[in-house]
Each structure stands twice: as structure tokens, then as C-alpha cells.
Short mmCIF file of C-alpha atoms and ligand atoms in Angstrom, two decimals:
data_model
loop_
_atom_site.label_atom_id
_atom_site.label_comp_id
_atom_site.label_asym_id
_atom_site.label_seq_id
_atom_site.Cartn_x
_atom_site.Cartn_y
_atom_site.Cartn_z
CA MET A 222 9.83 18.39 -26.07
CA ALA A 223 8.83 14.77 -25.43
CA ILE A 224 6.13 14.14 -22.88
CA ALA A 225 5.66 10.62 -21.52
CA LEU A 226 2.70 9.20 -19.64
CA VAL A 227 3.14 6.67 -16.85
CA PRO A 228 -0.43 5.38 -16.49
CA GLY A 229 -1.77 2.90 -13.99
CA SER A 230 -4.17 2.01 -11.25
CA PHE A 231 -1.59 2.77 -8.51
CA ASP A 232 -3.80 1.13 -5.90
CA PRO A 233 -1.56 1.87 -4.06
CA VAL A 234 1.72 3.17 -5.48
CA THR A 235 4.68 0.87 -4.70
CA TYR A 236 8.46 1.29 -4.79
CA GLY A 237 8.32 -0.55 -8.12
CA HIS A 238 6.13 2.20 -9.61
CA LEU A 239 8.37 4.93 -8.19
CA ASP A 240 11.40 3.26 -9.76
CA ILE A 241 9.68 3.31 -13.17
CA ILE A 242 8.68 6.99 -12.72
CA ARG A 243 12.26 7.98 -11.82
CA ARG A 244 13.68 6.12 -14.79
CA THR A 245 11.08 7.60 -17.15
CA LYS A 246 12.14 11.06 -15.96
CA GLY A 247 15.68 10.17 -17.09
CA LEU A 248 14.45 9.40 -20.59
CA PHE A 249 11.84 12.10 -21.27
CA GLN A 250 11.64 15.85 -20.88
CA ASP A 251 8.32 15.80 -19.00
CA VAL A 252 6.43 13.02 -17.26
CA ARG A 253 2.75 12.81 -16.41
CA VAL A 254 1.88 10.07 -13.94
CA VAL A 255 -1.79 9.39 -14.55
CA VAL A 256 -4.22 7.45 -12.37
CA ALA A 257 -7.05 5.75 -14.25
CA ARG A 258 -10.44 6.69 -12.82
CA ASN A 259 -12.37 4.09 -14.75
CA SER A 260 -10.13 1.08 -14.20
CA SER A 261 -12.00 -2.20 -14.51
CA LYS A 262 -10.36 -3.32 -11.27
CA SER A 263 -12.19 -2.57 -8.03
CA SER A 264 -9.92 -0.36 -5.97
CA LEU A 265 -9.07 -0.09 -2.29
CA PHE A 266 -8.21 3.62 -2.48
CA THR A 267 -10.30 6.31 -4.16
CA THR A 268 -8.80 8.07 -7.17
CA GLU A 269 -8.29 11.17 -5.01
CA GLU A 270 -6.41 9.16 -2.38
CA ARG A 271 -4.19 7.54 -5.02
CA VAL A 272 -3.45 10.90 -6.68
CA GLU A 273 -2.70 12.46 -3.30
CA MET A 274 -0.23 9.74 -2.28
CA LEU A 275 1.51 9.86 -5.65
CA GLY A 276 1.56 13.67 -5.55
CA LYS A 277 3.34 13.65 -2.19
CA LEU A 278 5.84 11.02 -3.32
CA CYS A 279 6.61 12.80 -6.59
CA ALA A 280 6.65 16.31 -5.09
CA GLU A 281 10.46 16.41 -5.05
CA MET A 282 10.73 15.22 -8.65
CA ASP A 283 10.96 18.16 -11.02
CA ARG A 284 9.27 17.72 -14.44
CA VAL A 285 6.86 15.15 -12.99
CA VAL A 286 3.14 15.96 -12.78
CA VAL A 287 0.53 13.71 -11.17
CA ASP A 288 -2.98 13.68 -12.60
CA SER A 289 -5.95 11.38 -13.18
CA PHE A 290 -7.88 10.56 -16.31
CA ASP A 291 -11.22 9.20 -17.36
CA GLY A 292 -11.92 7.36 -20.59
CA LEU A 293 -9.28 6.41 -23.10
CA LEU A 294 -5.61 7.01 -22.41
CA VAL A 295 -5.05 8.03 -26.05
CA ASP A 296 -7.50 10.92 -25.60
CA TYR A 297 -5.65 12.11 -22.51
CA ALA A 298 -2.36 11.81 -24.41
CA ARG A 299 -3.72 13.92 -27.27
CA GLN A 300 -5.04 16.61 -24.90
CA HIS A 301 -1.65 16.90 -23.19
CA GLY A 302 0.63 16.50 -26.19
CA ALA A 303 2.15 13.25 -24.91
CA THR A 304 3.91 11.04 -27.45
CA ALA A 305 4.85 8.04 -25.30
CA ILE A 306 3.36 5.69 -22.74
CA VAL A 307 5.79 4.00 -20.37
CA LYS A 308 4.93 0.72 -18.65
CA GLY A 309 7.07 -1.44 -16.39
CA LEU A 310 7.32 -5.14 -17.10
CA ARG A 311 7.95 -7.84 -14.51
CA PHE A 312 7.00 -11.16 -16.02
CA VAL A 313 6.21 -12.66 -19.41
CA SER A 314 2.54 -12.52 -18.37
CA ASP A 315 2.88 -8.73 -18.00
CA PHE A 316 4.30 -8.56 -21.49
CA GLU A 317 1.36 -10.40 -23.07
CA TYR A 318 -1.14 -8.14 -21.31
CA GLU A 319 0.77 -4.93 -21.98
CA LEU A 320 1.56 -5.75 -25.59
CA GLN A 321 -2.15 -6.15 -26.33
CA ARG A 322 -2.83 -2.75 -24.76
CA ALA A 323 0.11 -1.16 -26.58
CA LEU A 324 -1.23 -2.44 -29.89
CA ALA A 325 -4.73 -1.17 -29.10
CA ASN A 326 -3.38 2.25 -28.17
CA HIS A 327 -1.24 2.36 -31.31
CA ARG A 328 -4.26 1.43 -33.40
CA LEU A 329 -6.18 4.32 -31.83
CA ASN A 330 -3.29 6.77 -32.24
CA SER A 331 -0.37 5.72 -34.41
CA GLU A 332 1.73 8.65 -33.18
CA LEU A 333 1.66 7.37 -29.62
CA GLU A 334 4.42 4.87 -28.83
CA THR A 335 4.55 2.51 -25.86
CA VAL A 336 7.92 2.00 -24.20
CA PHE A 337 8.47 -0.97 -21.90
CA LEU A 338 10.97 -0.77 -19.04
CA PRO A 339 12.01 -3.92 -17.21
CA THR A 340 11.19 -3.48 -13.54
CA GLY A 341 14.22 -3.19 -11.27
CA LEU A 342 15.27 -6.66 -10.05
CA GLN A 343 14.58 -5.81 -6.42
CA TYR A 344 10.97 -4.96 -7.36
CA SER A 345 10.23 -7.78 -9.77
CA ASP A 346 8.01 -9.69 -7.32
CA LEU A 347 6.17 -6.57 -6.21
CA SER A 348 2.61 -5.62 -7.12
CA SER A 349 -0.11 -3.47 -5.56
CA SER A 350 -2.27 -6.59 -5.18
CA ILE A 351 0.41 -8.45 -3.22
CA VAL A 352 0.98 -5.40 -1.02
CA LYS A 353 -2.76 -5.13 -0.27
CA GLU A 354 -3.02 -8.82 0.53
CA ILE A 355 -0.08 -8.70 2.95
CA ALA A 356 -1.39 -5.53 4.61
CA ARG A 357 -4.94 -6.87 4.83
CA HIS A 358 -3.67 -9.76 6.95
CA GLY A 359 -1.49 -7.55 9.14
CA GLY A 360 1.83 -8.45 7.48
CA ALA A 361 4.78 -6.09 7.13
CA VAL A 362 4.99 -4.03 3.96
CA GLU A 363 8.12 -2.02 4.84
CA GLY A 364 10.47 -2.07 1.90
CA LEU A 365 7.56 -2.54 -0.50
CA VAL A 366 5.79 0.80 -0.19
CA PRO A 367 6.82 4.19 1.26
CA GLU A 368 5.85 5.13 4.83
CA ILE A 369 2.92 7.32 3.77
CA VAL A 370 1.39 4.36 1.91
CA GLN A 371 2.03 2.06 4.86
CA GLN A 372 0.13 4.50 7.08
CA ARG A 373 -2.79 4.68 4.65
CA LEU A 374 -2.95 0.89 4.39
CA ARG A 375 -2.94 0.55 8.18
CA ALA A 376 -5.73 3.13 8.43
CA LYS A 377 -7.84 1.43 5.74
CA PHE A 378 -7.58 -2.01 7.25
CA ALA A 379 -7.91 -0.83 10.85
CA LEU A 380 -11.18 0.83 9.90
CA GLY A 381 -12.25 -2.31 8.13
CA ASN A 382 -13.46 -0.28 5.17
CA GLU A 383 -11.50 -2.05 2.45
O1 PNS B 669 -1.92 -0.39 -13.37
P1 PNS B 669 -2.71 -1.02 -14.47
O2 PNS B 669 -3.97 -1.62 -13.91
O3 PNS B 669 -1.89 -1.98 -15.26
O4 PNS B 669 -3.15 0.17 -15.46
C1 PNS B 669 -3.94 -0.11 -16.59
C2 PNS B 669 -4.33 1.20 -17.31
C3 PNS B 669 -5.05 2.11 -16.36
C4 PNS B 669 -3.07 1.87 -17.80
C5 PNS B 669 -5.24 0.80 -18.50
O5 PNS B 669 -6.29 0.05 -18.04
C6 PNS B 669 -5.78 2.00 -19.26
O6 PNS B 669 -5.06 2.65 -19.99
N1 PNS B 669 -7.09 2.29 -19.08
C7 PNS B 669 -7.76 3.36 -19.76
C8 PNS B 669 -8.64 2.84 -20.91
C9 PNS B 669 -7.81 2.68 -22.15
O7 PNS B 669 -7.35 3.64 -22.72
N2 PNS B 669 -7.54 1.43 -22.58
C10 PNS B 669 -6.62 1.17 -23.67
C11 PNS B 669 -7.27 0.52 -24.83
S1 PNS B 669 -7.47 -1.21 -24.51
#
């Protein structure tokens, strides 16, 4: 029974992420979507908010569990019996960054493989950072993130607590 991790910051989750999660579900028996608590990036949403949004959006997907993790991803993988990490790739720059991480994770646990999926063409320009920037300035993010995320972005920026 192969368990794959789809790790990330998910700040916030986009349609690009959801596409990768759906496709990972087609390749592996079980999928754990895991939000990093200790990401080096400063985040707009708290870990709990990110997990909650992802949980709602993945609720209809059987065999998909949403969780968060602290510390090293390899330790989480070991605790949950996961044998693969799945990451989406958009650009060559993503590949350089992700390859370095894949090699580091493989060095830490040689039984853990990283699988790269090319992001769907319609999502190749999409990132959480771009979504936040558009939303921060009052631009439209329909088509980039689901309605629940649009609502949360509006609430964050309306309150001015970003
Ligand atoms: O969405 P992101 O920002 O590309 O996700 C990066 C993430 C969270 C997957 C990565 O930073 C991570 O795995 N962090 C946990 C610490 C770790 O295990 N690092 C790998 C060794 S360099």
C-alpha cells in the first residue's frame, strides 16, 4: 500500500495545488496533504487556517487526508509509512529548487522517493504568492482559487491583518 505525501506551504491552496492532489490520488493508494508549520516563508494564513481550507476542499476526495507537520518531512514520512513525496513543477526554476530538496530528503531517507508532476498547463503561471499579491490590491482571483479561499482572502485584506 503506497502512501504519498503532498507537502507544501499552501498559503493559500490554489487550483494548481488541487490539480496536483487529484493527480497524486490517481497514482497512489493513499495521499497525505501536509502543511508545513515551520516553513521559512512568512505566511498570511495560520497553519490551522490553511489546514481547514484544504480539509474542506479535499473532503470529497476519498483516500486523501489533510494534516500538518513540524520539523523534517522525512520524519513525518517515517511516522506515517509514506514512501513518496509528490511535488508539482511549473518552471525550470522550480526544478532547481525542488531537485535540491529531493536530494536532501533522499540523503536523509533513501527509501523515500520524490516524484515530480508537471503542473497542468492552465495552472502553470499560478502561485500562492501571485494570488496573495492580486488579492492584496483588490484584484480578481476567481479561476485561481476556490470560492472558500477567495472569501478568506477578502476577509484577511478587508481586516488589514495580512
Ligand atoms: O510550498 P513550498 O513552500 O514549496 O513547500 C516547501 C516544503 C514545506 C515542502 C519544504 O520546505 C519542507 O519540506 N519543509 C520541511 C523541512 C524539511 O524537511 N526540509 C527538507 C530538507 S532540505
